[in-house]
Amino acid sequence: MAFTGTGKIWMNGALVDWADANIHIGSHVIHYGSGVFEGARCYQTPNGSACFRLDTHMRRLMDSAKIYRMVPAYSQKQLELAVLDTIRANAMKACYIRPVVYRGYAQLGVNPFPCPIDVAIMLWEWGTYLGAEALEKGVDVKVSSWRRMAPDTFPALAKTSANYANAQLIKMEAIVDGYAEAVALDSQGFVSEGSGQNIFVVRDGVIYTPPRSASILPGITRDSVLTIARELDFDVREEVIPREMLYIADELFFAGTAVEITPIKSIDRIPIGTGSMGPVTKAIQQAYFGIINGERPDTHGWLTFVY
Ligand SMILES: Cc1ncc(COP(=O)(O)O)c(C=O)c1O
């Protein structure tokens, strides 16, 4: 869906009109992928608009920046407050939140050090990422022919623009081949993650997800799922997952800020479960949305109210 524009974008401390939020074509980030970013959500809850795990997202942004030797001129706390200010300035009730720290305009060459570290925060309305039915009925997924990067190539723990060159290849292949999404394997051939989400496997009541060492972005939704699942007394294991375990799973689901908790109904055209959302996925999805909908207490302090 094309952007309609939300009004103001926060750029290096100033609120700029959407149409004027431009950077120079000579900016380092455009040529060399030298940006790190976040994707968070603000939900409309019964108690008002609230950002989900804003502090954790902004901590990951600072971590990503640190890995790439970027020192933003703003602290984590200042950026959290800037997100809240930007939501208020745009009078938004619910939105997707995209902070980005990037190497700006000074000179070009692979060496990024001469370029300034710029920061921007943009917001827009973003509903269900994989379509309205996906959260209920699930999606068809393939195993990608593209692998995730090997551990000593690109740092998977950093949410950097550069990593999404790999993610785009995974996503495009899925679309061209008639699937909603794809799961990539790591450099060893074990299950890693989707183009923009983590994966969970359920078998015999046990919930499995690949470990950090499988070239995943350690998702904040993944962490929320692990926390919720343990609270619901599920046996949860972060474990290396062979590809064929996907085929014999009782249930599979994706977890991520964009997809939230989305069931997977087939993988490589092999049906998973009974064709509708499985009971474990349902329990996790209900608990996750329960916190956002105010049906479950926010015992972990995951919600930051905006107004
Ligand atoms: C590659 C990748 N993996 C996993 C995730 C899920 O992370 P989170 O739950 O923090 O949104 C994302 C989303 O940002 C992603 O892009």
XYZ file of C-alpha atoms and ligand atoms in Angstrom:
323
model
C 0.000 0.000 0.000
C 1.389 3.402 -0.964
C 2.161 5.843 1.814
C -0.480 8.446 2.491
C 1.931 10.309 4.778
C 1.381 10.974 8.431
C 2.263 14.632 8.734
C 5.581 14.934 10.548
C 8.811 12.960 10.567
C 11.413 13.423 13.300
C 14.846 14.175 11.791
C 17.827 14.893 14.028
C 15.624 16.451 16.688
C 13.300 18.488 14.447
C 9.795 17.643 13.267
C 9.803 17.943 9.487
C 6.844 17.765 7.102
C 6.479 14.345 5.504
C 7.071 15.772 2.002
C 10.275 17.548 3.088
C 11.881 14.618 4.933
C 14.584 14.120 2.294
C 18.256 13.168 2.323
C 20.961 13.833 -0.278
C 21.592 11.206 -2.971
C 25.241 11.292 -1.883
C 24.383 10.007 1.590
C 26.575 7.051 2.553
C 23.580 4.887 3.511
C 22.195 4.917 -0.018
C 25.381 3.548 -1.538
C 26.669 1.225 1.177
C 23.649 0.136 3.268
C 25.101 1.867 6.331
C 21.898 2.191 8.334
C 20.439 0.418 11.347
C 16.773 0.560 12.147
C 13.878 -0.683 14.224
C 10.297 -1.698 13.602
C 7.936 -1.366 16.550
C 4.206 -0.946 16.915
C 1.903 1.366 18.804
C -1.480 -0.222 19.483
C -4.822 1.271 20.358
C -5.624 -0.451 23.654
C -8.730 -0.041 25.847
C -6.596 2.183 28.100
C -5.265 4.345 25.274
C -2.497 4.171 22.681
C 0.514 2.173 23.845
C 3.846 1.206 22.273
C 4.739 -2.463 22.649
C 8.186 -2.988 24.242
C 9.466 0.398 23.057
C 12.456 0.312 25.410
C 13.546 -3.118 24.165
C 13.285 -1.988 20.544
C 15.330 1.130 21.220
C 17.915 -0.887 23.103
C 18.278 -3.149 20.070
C 18.651 -0.018 17.895
C 21.506 1.166 20.107
C 23.048 -2.332 20.019
C 22.831 -2.419 16.211
C 24.463 1.014 16.047
C 27.230 -0.080 18.419
C 28.052 -3.143 16.316
C 28.525 -0.803 13.338
C 30.600 1.683 15.377
C 27.928 4.367 15.151
C 27.395 6.694 18.103
C 24.103 8.574 17.711
C 23.902 12.041 19.268
C 20.855 10.864 21.249
C 20.620 8.401 24.115
C 18.261 5.433 24.117
C 15.969 7.296 26.505
C 15.961 10.431 24.352
C 14.988 8.378 21.322
C 12.190 6.658 23.242
C 10.829 10.096 24.178
C 11.257 11.266 20.573
C 9.108 8.354 19.379
C 6.364 9.323 21.831
C 6.641 13.000 20.794
C 6.362 12.077 17.121
C 3.261 9.938 17.708
C 1.691 12.822 19.624
C 2.691 15.376 16.976
C 0.870 13.269 14.404
C -2.075 12.577 16.752
C -1.843 8.885 15.853
C -3.782 6.254 17.750
C -2.068 3.177 16.321
C 0.952 3.020 14.028
C 4.094 1.256 12.926
C 7.237 2.955 14.260
C 10.410 3.091 12.160
C 13.455 4.740 13.776
C 16.589 4.696 11.618
C 20.186 5.635 12.424
C 22.252 6.100 9.285
C 25.479 7.417 7.843
C 24.627 10.651 6.095
C 26.147 13.096 3.633
C 29.797 14.155 3.699
C 31.824 12.128 1.216
C 31.679 8.782 -0.529
C 33.945 5.785 -0.240
C 33.560 2.533 1.677
C 35.045 4.103 4.820
C 31.954 5.355 6.678
C 33.771 7.271 9.423
C 33.795 10.722 7.744
C 29.995 10.702 7.402
C 27.635 12.045 10.061
C 25.392 9.750 12.096
C 21.861 10.953 11.378
C 18.683 9.786 13.077
C 15.088 9.821 11.876
C 11.775 8.457 13.141
C 8.874 7.888 10.797
C 5.447 6.493 11.529
C 2.711 5.113 9.380
C -0.441 3.073 9.633
C 0.308 -0.572 8.933
C -2.354 -3.229 9.438
C -1.822 -6.960 9.064
C 1.449 -7.579 7.227
C 0.529 -10.786 5.395
C -3.127 -9.971 4.706
C -6.299 -9.887 6.763
C -6.844 -13.665 6.811
C -3.274 -14.627 7.653
C -3.575 -14.220 11.430
C -6.522 -16.613 11.519
C -6.031 -19.022 8.632
C -2.274 -19.011 8.234
C 0.043 -18.681 5.252
C 1.746 -20.916 2.692
C 5.518 -20.883 3.026
C 8.516 -22.368 1.207
C 12.070 -23.059 2.237
C 14.157 -20.474 0.392
C 17.011 -21.371 -1.909
C 18.797 -18.363 -0.368
C 20.626 -18.944 2.924
C 21.020 -16.509 5.788
C 24.493 -15.051 6.104
C 27.257 -17.057 7.741
C 28.155 -15.858 11.269
C 31.428 -14.244 10.241
C 30.039 -12.335 7.274
C 27.246 -9.946 8.324
C 26.271 -9.704 12.002
C 22.755 -11.147 12.256
C 22.145 -9.595 15.686
C 22.331 -6.118 14.159
C 19.146 -4.962 12.470
C 21.015 -3.263 9.667
C 19.681 -2.145 6.290
C 22.402 -4.243 4.648
C 20.929 -7.489 6.027
C 17.694 -6.743 4.210
C 19.379 -7.203 0.841
C 19.407 -10.899 1.805
C 15.843 -10.652 3.167
C 14.613 -9.111 -0.094
C 15.993 -12.034 -2.114
C 14.182 -14.449 0.211
C 10.927 -12.489 0.020
C 10.993 -11.987 -3.765
C 11.621 -15.658 -4.414
C 8.649 -16.541 -2.194
C 6.320 -14.144 -4.014
C 7.448 -15.120 -7.503
C 6.967 -18.802 -6.597
C 3.439 -18.186 -5.268
C 4.046 -18.245 -1.509
C 3.319 -15.620 1.128
C 6.706 -16.034 2.796
C 9.831 -18.159 2.917
C 12.058 -19.584 5.614
C 15.795 -19.420 5.052
C 18.288 -21.955 6.325
C 21.534 -20.886 7.976
C 24.958 -21.499 6.449
C 24.996 -24.982 8.026
C 21.645 -25.895 6.466
C 19.612 -25.628 9.680
C 16.418 -23.586 9.999
C 17.072 -19.889 10.582
C 14.115 -17.529 10.071
C 11.774 -15.841 7.603
C 12.552 -12.692 5.629
C 11.287 -10.520 8.472
C 10.136 -12.828 11.260
C 11.236 -15.660 13.520
C 9.825 -19.165 13.284
C 8.466 -21.550 15.899
C 7.876 -25.296 15.559
C 5.425 -27.248 17.719
C 5.640 -31.010 18.033
C 4.112 -33.203 20.740
C 3.299 -30.113 22.783
C 6.923 -28.875 22.861
C 7.716 -25.466 21.338
C 11.033 -25.167 19.467
C 12.743 -22.138 17.928
C 16.226 -21.758 16.415
C 18.920 -20.360 18.740
C 20.775 -17.059 18.277
C 23.629 -18.982 16.670
C 21.374 -19.843 13.683
C 21.934 -16.376 12.115
C 18.582 -15.055 13.330
C 17.643 -11.560 14.310
C 16.695 -12.173 17.953
C 13.165 -10.876 17.659
C 11.428 -9.014 20.433
C 8.225 -10.854 19.543
C 10.249 -14.095 19.732
C 11.317 -13.121 23.232
C 7.706 -12.265 24.136
C 6.552 -15.658 22.802
C 9.227 -17.472 24.825
C 8.148 -15.571 27.961
C 4.424 -16.153 27.376
C 4.926 -19.836 26.498
C 6.874 -20.476 29.705
C 4.170 -18.701 31.700
C 1.592 -20.952 30.034
C 3.703 -23.931 31.212
C 4.818 -25.081 27.786
C 8.116 -26.874 27.384
C 10.128 -24.354 25.320
C 13.443 -25.150 23.637
C 15.868 -22.919 21.734
C 17.453 -25.612 19.664
C 19.061 -26.282 16.276
C 16.238 -27.335 13.947
C 16.806 -29.557 10.893
C 14.775 -28.564 7.806
C 12.761 -31.794 7.798
C 11.434 -31.053 11.282
C 9.331 -28.349 9.627
C 7.584 -31.000 7.506
C 6.610 -33.196 10.467
C 5.581 -30.357 12.804
C 2.146 -30.417 14.432
C 2.103 -26.626 14.161
C 4.341 -23.892 12.769
C 4.028 -20.188 13.321
C 5.877 -16.958 12.599
C 6.517 -14.279 15.225
C 7.505 -10.677 14.538
C 6.371 -7.116 15.045
C 4.934 -6.965 11.519
C 3.394 -10.478 11.304
C 2.608 -10.614 15.046
C 1.733 -14.317 15.605
C 0.890 -15.807 12.203
C 0.207 -19.527 11.729
C 1.863 -21.382 8.833
C -0.539 -23.730 7.074
C 1.861 -25.391 4.664
C 5.575 -25.592 4.005
C 6.893 -26.580 0.568
C 3.236 -27.565 -0.173
C 3.247 -30.070 2.715
C 0.185 -29.332 4.879
C 0.853 -28.602 8.538
C -1.657 -29.711 11.150
C -5.338 -29.774 10.315
C -5.440 -26.757 8.025
C -6.553 -24.289 10.695
C -4.668 -22.645 13.547
C -3.393 -25.251 16.013
C -4.157 -25.097 19.748
C -0.660 -24.097 20.855
C -0.412 -21.289 18.276
C -3.880 -20.160 19.322
C -2.968 -20.078 23.018
C 0.170 -18.024 22.304
C -1.610 -15.682 19.884
C -4.474 -15.110 22.351
C -2.095 -14.373 25.204
C -0.032 -11.992 23.022
C -3.054 -10.040 21.801
C -4.570 -10.330 25.295
C -1.845 -8.056 26.661
C -2.435 -5.557 23.850
C -6.236 -5.778 24.177
C -6.071 -5.290 27.935
C -7.557 -8.753 28.566
C -4.385 -9.921 30.326
C -2.419 -7.886 32.846
C 0.776 -6.312 31.503
C 2.892 -7.968 34.191
C 6.184 -7.305 32.388
C 5.608 -3.605 31.751
C 5.607 -4.147 27.997
C 3.216 -1.279 27.239
C 4.276 2.393 27.189
C 1.244 4.653 27.054
C 1.571 7.599 24.691
C -0.955 10.161 25.876
C 14.945 -10.734 9.838
C 13.997 -10.559 10.967
N 13.870 -11.549 11.873
C 13.031 -11.430 12.922
C 12.250 -10.309 13.081
C 11.319 -10.216 14.244
O 11.786 -9.258 15.148
P 10.786 -8.459 16.086
O 9.945 -9.471 16.763
O 11.671 -7.741 17.020
O 9.987 -7.589 15.212
C 12.343 -9.262 12.164
C 11.554 -8.057 12.326
O 12.075 -7.022 12.539
C 13.236 -9.395 11.084
O 13.349 -8.421 10.173
